[in-house]
Amino acid sequence: MAGMFDYKVPPVGMVRSDSHAAVLTDAERPRQSTSNDRDERTAPGGWTITLLLAGITCCLGSAVPAGFNIGVLNNVDHLIRNFCNDSMRERYDVDISEYNLQLLWSAVVSVFLIGGVTGSFISSWLADRYGRKGALCFGNICGISGAAMFLLVRKLNSIELLLAGRLVVGLSGGFATSIVPMYLTEIAPLRLRGAVGVLCQLGLTGGVFFGQVAGLETVLGTEDAWQYMLGAFVPLCVFALVVTSITLPESPTYLFIMKEQKQRALNELCRIRNMDIMLLQVEIASLQQELESRTISKPLNLKHILKDPSLKLPVFLVCLLQFGQQMSGINVVFYYSNTIFLQAGLGRTGSQYATLGTGVANIAMALVSVPVMSSFNRRGVLLTSTYLCFGCLIALCSSILFINALSSMPIVCTALVLAYVIFYGIGLGPIPYFIGSELFDVGPRPTAMALGSVFNWGGNFLVGMLFPTVESIIGPYTFLIFAGALLSMGQIVRIYLPETRGKNTMDVAASISQGFKSRPHSRTAI
């Protein structure tokens, strides 16, 4: 296999091995591509062993642990509260009040989100300096370090170590949500970009579900085992660290355009596609064209991106979709689901398993969205998902208000919860995570996706902090706030979001380069 790469690039007629622009003869140069020429149906490549391994590794080793740490505390909050209370009494001879215990518990929950915001913010720097692979490995190391802290929490009787562990695994989660979609969409062929982009959401939803299962009393949610439950994800991080560092390829896009290591990039591209270089001429020409279009030789930082008029709209869209995903009401629906299931007569144990059932439905829809992203336009799927979730929230608000008035209302509420989870999982769940990789060229992509991930984690933090207070004041009417947010986001998406499926990122970026004067939807069918 190594012998097939022992050649110089110029005879192929595409690029030279030095850092200067390629010189092509008229006969060698492919004709200038258009959007139609780059349609995904004619793009080379499909699922290969290398691409499949990368998807599995990133999903299981990065996204699943992030989701696991989001959902793992749901069923064991009383156990960890008791530990915190006992630890304060034994170490500091202090009996903390119920109010202060609640504040301490809030810190345990929210420090993970702070870590997620921080990890998202610095992920672009890591991805540009150490490569996509290096950033993924760093995230895995953070996950392993956090799990080790969890395993020592009870032995050392340390609340501080618990908080530090939550912060570190939050960093790992922030890296996962910003780097995994970017890496996978950069190594995937055009026709599979949407399918691999969904893998991050699939891993997150699967991780949340496994975290909830691990917290059951019949599994690890006991007084003697909860510390092992918190670190149960560590084998996945170890597996991912080994596979990523030894086996997975670096992103050819990153190597070719950001590092200008053309020969290495072509070697990695051939390995990922499992094709001879001669069959990848169009894809290489696209990389060369993007390299030549770059106006600066270094990565774009946050200051450059925010000042560039041509990037204002895509940055706004990425941040809006990431923040809007958290403002969609998904966490509120899950919060109310247990109460609704109790009202439906399922009992406490039955309600817990019914809540797990909604998690299964969420995972199932993430799996369904893999072929959906390959077959249907992103914009149409996202709008459909948004408006259907909007309708479910309005109906849920009305149904919960009358849940005790009619005997059939608990069943209606249960059906609406499941419908909402299904509609969310098909579009609002996966698309915001990877859409940034299709709106931006490789230069601003890491910083833009990191900024979007910051808004996602920030929205999660904001909803988590404000929701209990708002819900205590207005009850089910809280659904109307999230319904209004969805309606507003849907209108903006309808006007400004271009269709990205099967399109080169240069073409997509050009269609929205005029800022809010751009009207890409006029040229894109839903």
PDB file of N, CA and C in Angstrom, residues 361-396:
ATOM      1  N   ALA A 361     -36.426   6.907  22.009  1.00  0.00           N
ATOM      2  CA  ALA A 361     -37.017   7.539  20.820  1.00  0.00           C
ATOM      3  C   ALA A 361     -36.076   8.591  20.246  1.00  0.00           C
ATOM      4  N   ASN A 362     -35.403   9.328  21.130  1.00  0.00           N
ATOM      5  CA  ASN A 362     -34.458  10.347  20.682  1.00  0.00           C
ATOM      6  C   ASN A 362     -33.286   9.714  19.934  1.00  0.00           C
ATOM      7  N   ILE A 363     -32.774   8.587  20.462  1.00  0.00           N
ATOM      8  CA  ILE A 363     -31.687   7.871  19.789  1.00  0.00           C
ATOM      9  C   ILE A 363     -32.158   7.326  18.443  1.00  0.00           C
ATOM     10  N   ALA A 364     -33.369   6.765  18.442  1.00  0.00           N
ATOM     11  CA  ALA A 364     -33.907   6.200  17.200  1.00  0.00           C
ATOM     12  C   ALA A 364     -34.016   7.259  16.114  1.00  0.00           C
ATOM     13  N   MET A 365     -34.454   8.468  16.490  1.00  0.00           N
ATOM     14  CA  MET A 365     -34.580   9.536  15.505  1.00  0.00           C
ATOM     15  C   MET A 365     -33.215  10.020  15.037  1.00  0.00           C
ATOM     16  N   ALA A 366     -32.225   9.971  15.926  1.00  0.00           N
ATOM     17  CA  ALA A 366     -30.869  10.320  15.496  1.00  0.00           C
ATOM     18  C   ALA A 366     -30.371   9.325  14.453  1.00  0.00           C
ATOM     19  N   LEU A 367     -30.704   8.048  14.640  1.00  0.00           N
ATOM     20  CA  LEU A 367     -30.338   7.035  13.642  1.00  0.00           C
ATOM     21  C   LEU A 367     -31.081   7.266  12.328  1.00  0.00           C
ATOM     22  N   VAL A 368     -32.369   7.592  12.431  1.00  0.00           N
ATOM     23  CA  VAL A 368     -33.162   7.850  11.223  1.00  0.00           C
ATOM     24  C   VAL A 368     -32.630   9.061  10.472  1.00  0.00           C
ATOM     25  N   SER A 369     -32.132  10.052  11.232  1.00  0.00           N
ATOM     26  CA  SER A 369     -31.672  11.283  10.579  1.00  0.00           C
ATOM     27  C   SER A 369     -30.417  11.077   9.738  1.00  0.00           C
ATOM     28  N   VAL A 370     -29.691   9.959   9.936  1.00  0.00           N
ATOM     29  CA  VAL A 370     -28.504   9.690   9.112  1.00  0.00           C
ATOM     30  C   VAL A 370     -28.888   9.576   7.636  1.00  0.00           C
ATOM     31  N   PRO A 371     -29.828   8.687   7.253  1.00  0.00           N
ATOM     32  CA  PRO A 371     -30.233   8.668   5.838  1.00  0.00           C
ATOM     33  C   PRO A 371     -31.032   9.896   5.428  1.00  0.00           C
ATOM     34  N   VAL A 372     -31.748  10.503   6.385  1.00  0.00           N
ATOM     35  CA  VAL A 372     -32.525  11.701   6.053  1.00  0.00           C
ATOM     36  C   VAL A 372     -31.612  12.822   5.589  1.00  0.00           C
ATOM     37  N   MET A 373     -30.481  13.020   6.276  1.00  0.00           N
ATOM     38  CA  MET A 373     -29.555  14.082   5.905  1.00  0.00           C
ATOM     39  C   MET A 373     -28.933  13.847   4.528  1.00  0.00           C
ATOM     40  N   SER A 374     -28.867  12.586   4.110  1.00  0.00           N
ATOM     41  CA  SER A 374     -28.314  12.277   2.790  1.00  0.00           C
ATOM     42  C   SER A 374     -29.348  12.387   1.683  1.00  0.00           C
ATOM     43  N   SER A 375     -30.636  12.386   2.043  1.00  0.00           N
ATOM     44  CA  SER A 375     -31.695  12.323   1.037  1.00  0.00           C
ATOM     45  C   SER A 375     -32.518  13.601   0.915  1.00  0.00           C
ATOM     46  N   PHE A 376     -32.534  14.426   1.965  1.00  0.00           N
ATOM     47  CA  PHE A 376     -33.390  15.613   1.958  1.00  0.00           C
ATOM     48  C   PHE A 376     -32.566  16.852   2.263  1.00  0.00           C
ATOM     49  N   ASN A 377     -33.039  17.987   1.769  1.00  0.00           N
ATOM     50  CA  ASN A 377     -32.345  19.249   1.972  1.00  0.00           C
ATOM     51  C   ASN A 377     -32.342  19.653   3.439  1.00  0.00           C
ATOM     52  N   ARG A 378     -31.199  20.178   3.888  1.00  0.00           N
ATOM     53  CA  ARG A 378     -31.052  20.584   5.285  1.00  0.00           C
ATOM     54  C   ARG A 378     -32.097  21.620   5.679  1.00  0.00           C
ATOM     55  N   ARG A 379     -32.267  22.614   4.822  1.00  0.00           N
ATOM     56  CA  ARG A 379     -33.142  23.731   5.149  1.00  0.00           C
ATOM     57  C   ARG A 379     -34.582  23.273   5.303  1.00  0.00           C
ATOM     58  N   GLY A 380     -35.036  22.421   4.399  1.00  0.00           N
ATOM     59  CA  GLY A 380     -36.402  21.930   4.480  1.00  0.00           C
ATOM     60  C   GLY A 380     -36.641  21.074   5.709  1.00  0.00           C
ATOM     61  N   VAL A 381     -35.677  20.199   6.035  1.00  0.00           N
ATOM     62  CA  VAL A 381     -35.808  19.349   7.218  1.00  0.00           C
ATOM     63  C   VAL A 381     -35.817  20.192   8.485  1.00  0.00           C
ATOM     64  N   LEU A 382     -34.929  21.189   8.542  1.00  0.00           N
ATOM     65  CA  LEU A 382     -34.845  22.036   9.735  1.00  0.00           C
ATOM     66  C   LEU A 382     -36.126  22.843   9.941  1.00  0.00           C
ATOM     67  N   LEU A 383     -36.654  23.415   8.873  1.00  0.00           N
ATOM     68  CA  LEU A 383     -37.891  24.186   8.986  1.00  0.00           C
ATOM     69  C   LEU A 383     -39.059  23.295   9.390  1.00  0.00           C
ATOM     70  N   THR A 384     -39.147  22.123   8.801  1.00  0.00           N
ATOM     71  CA  THR A 384     -40.218  21.188   9.152  1.00  0.00           C
ATOM     72  C   THR A 384     -40.142  20.806  10.621  1.00  0.00           C
ATOM     73  N   SER A 385     -38.933  20.473  11.082  1.00  0.00           N
ATOM     74  CA  SER A 385     -38.720  20.109  12.479  1.00  0.00           C
ATOM     75  C   SER A 385     -39.090  21.269  13.408  1.00  0.00           C
ATOM     76  N   THR A 386     -38.677  22.476  13.041  1.00  0.00           N
ATOM     77  CA  THR A 386     -38.936  23.655  13.885  1.00  0.00           C
ATOM     78  C   THR A 386     -40.422  23.919  14.029  1.00  0.00           C
ATOM     79  N   TYR A 387     -41.146  23.929  12.925  1.00  0.00           N
ATOM     80  CA  TYR A 387     -42.570  24.261  12.982  1.00  0.00           C
ATOM     81  C   TYR A 387     -43.390  23.158  13.656  1.00  0.00           C
ATOM     82  N   LEU A 388     -43.001  21.899  13.460  1.00  0.00           N
ATOM     83  CA  LEU A 388     -43.713  20.806  14.135  1.00  0.00           C
ATOM     84  C   LEU A 388     -43.475  20.850  15.646  1.00  0.00           C
ATOM     85  N   CYS A 389     -42.247  21.147  16.054  1.00  0.00           N
ATOM     86  CA  CYS A 389     -41.969  21.290  17.491  1.00  0.00           C
ATOM     87  C   CYS A 389     -42.713  22.481  18.076  1.00  0.00           C
ATOM     88  N   PHE A 390     -42.818  23.554  17.307  1.00  0.00           N
ATOM     89  CA  PHE A 390     -43.598  24.714  17.738  1.00  0.00           C
ATOM     90  C   PHE A 390     -45.046  24.312  18.013  1.00  0.00           C
ATOM     91  N   GLY A 391     -45.634  23.556  17.105  1.00  0.00           N
ATOM     92  CA  GLY A 391     -47.008  23.106  17.291  1.00  0.00           C
ATOM     93  C   GLY A 391     -47.157  22.204  18.506  1.00  0.00           C
ATOM     94  N   CYS A 392     -46.175  21.320  18.732  1.00  0.00           N
ATOM     95  CA  CYS A 392     -46.227  20.431  19.893  1.00  0.00           C
ATOM     96  C   CYS A 392     -46.162  21.210  21.203  1.00  0.00           C
ATOM     97  N   LEU A 393     -45.330  22.260  21.249  1.00  0.00           N
ATOM     98  CA  LEU A 393     -45.217  23.050  22.470  1.00  0.00           C
ATOM     99  C   LEU A 393     -46.521  23.774  22.790  1.00  0.00           C
ATOM    100  N   ILE A 394     -47.152  24.324  21.773  1.00  0.00           N
ATOM    101  CA  ILE A 394     -48.443  24.997  21.992  1.00  0.00           C
ATOM    102  C   ILE A 394     -49.474  23.994  22.499  1.00  0.00           C
ATOM    103  N   ALA A 395     -49.520  22.822  21.863  1.00  0.00           N
ATOM    104  CA  ALA A 395     -50.483  21.806  22.265  1.00  0.00           C
ATOM    105  C   ALA A 395     -50.177  21.269  23.663  1.00  0.00           C
ATOM    106  N   LEU A 396     -48.896  21.123  23.994  1.00  0.00           N
ATOM    107  CA  LEU A 396     -48.529  20.643  25.318  1.00  0.00           C
ATOM    108  C   LEU A 396     -48.941  21.626  26.409  1.00  0.00           C
TER     109      LEU A 396
END
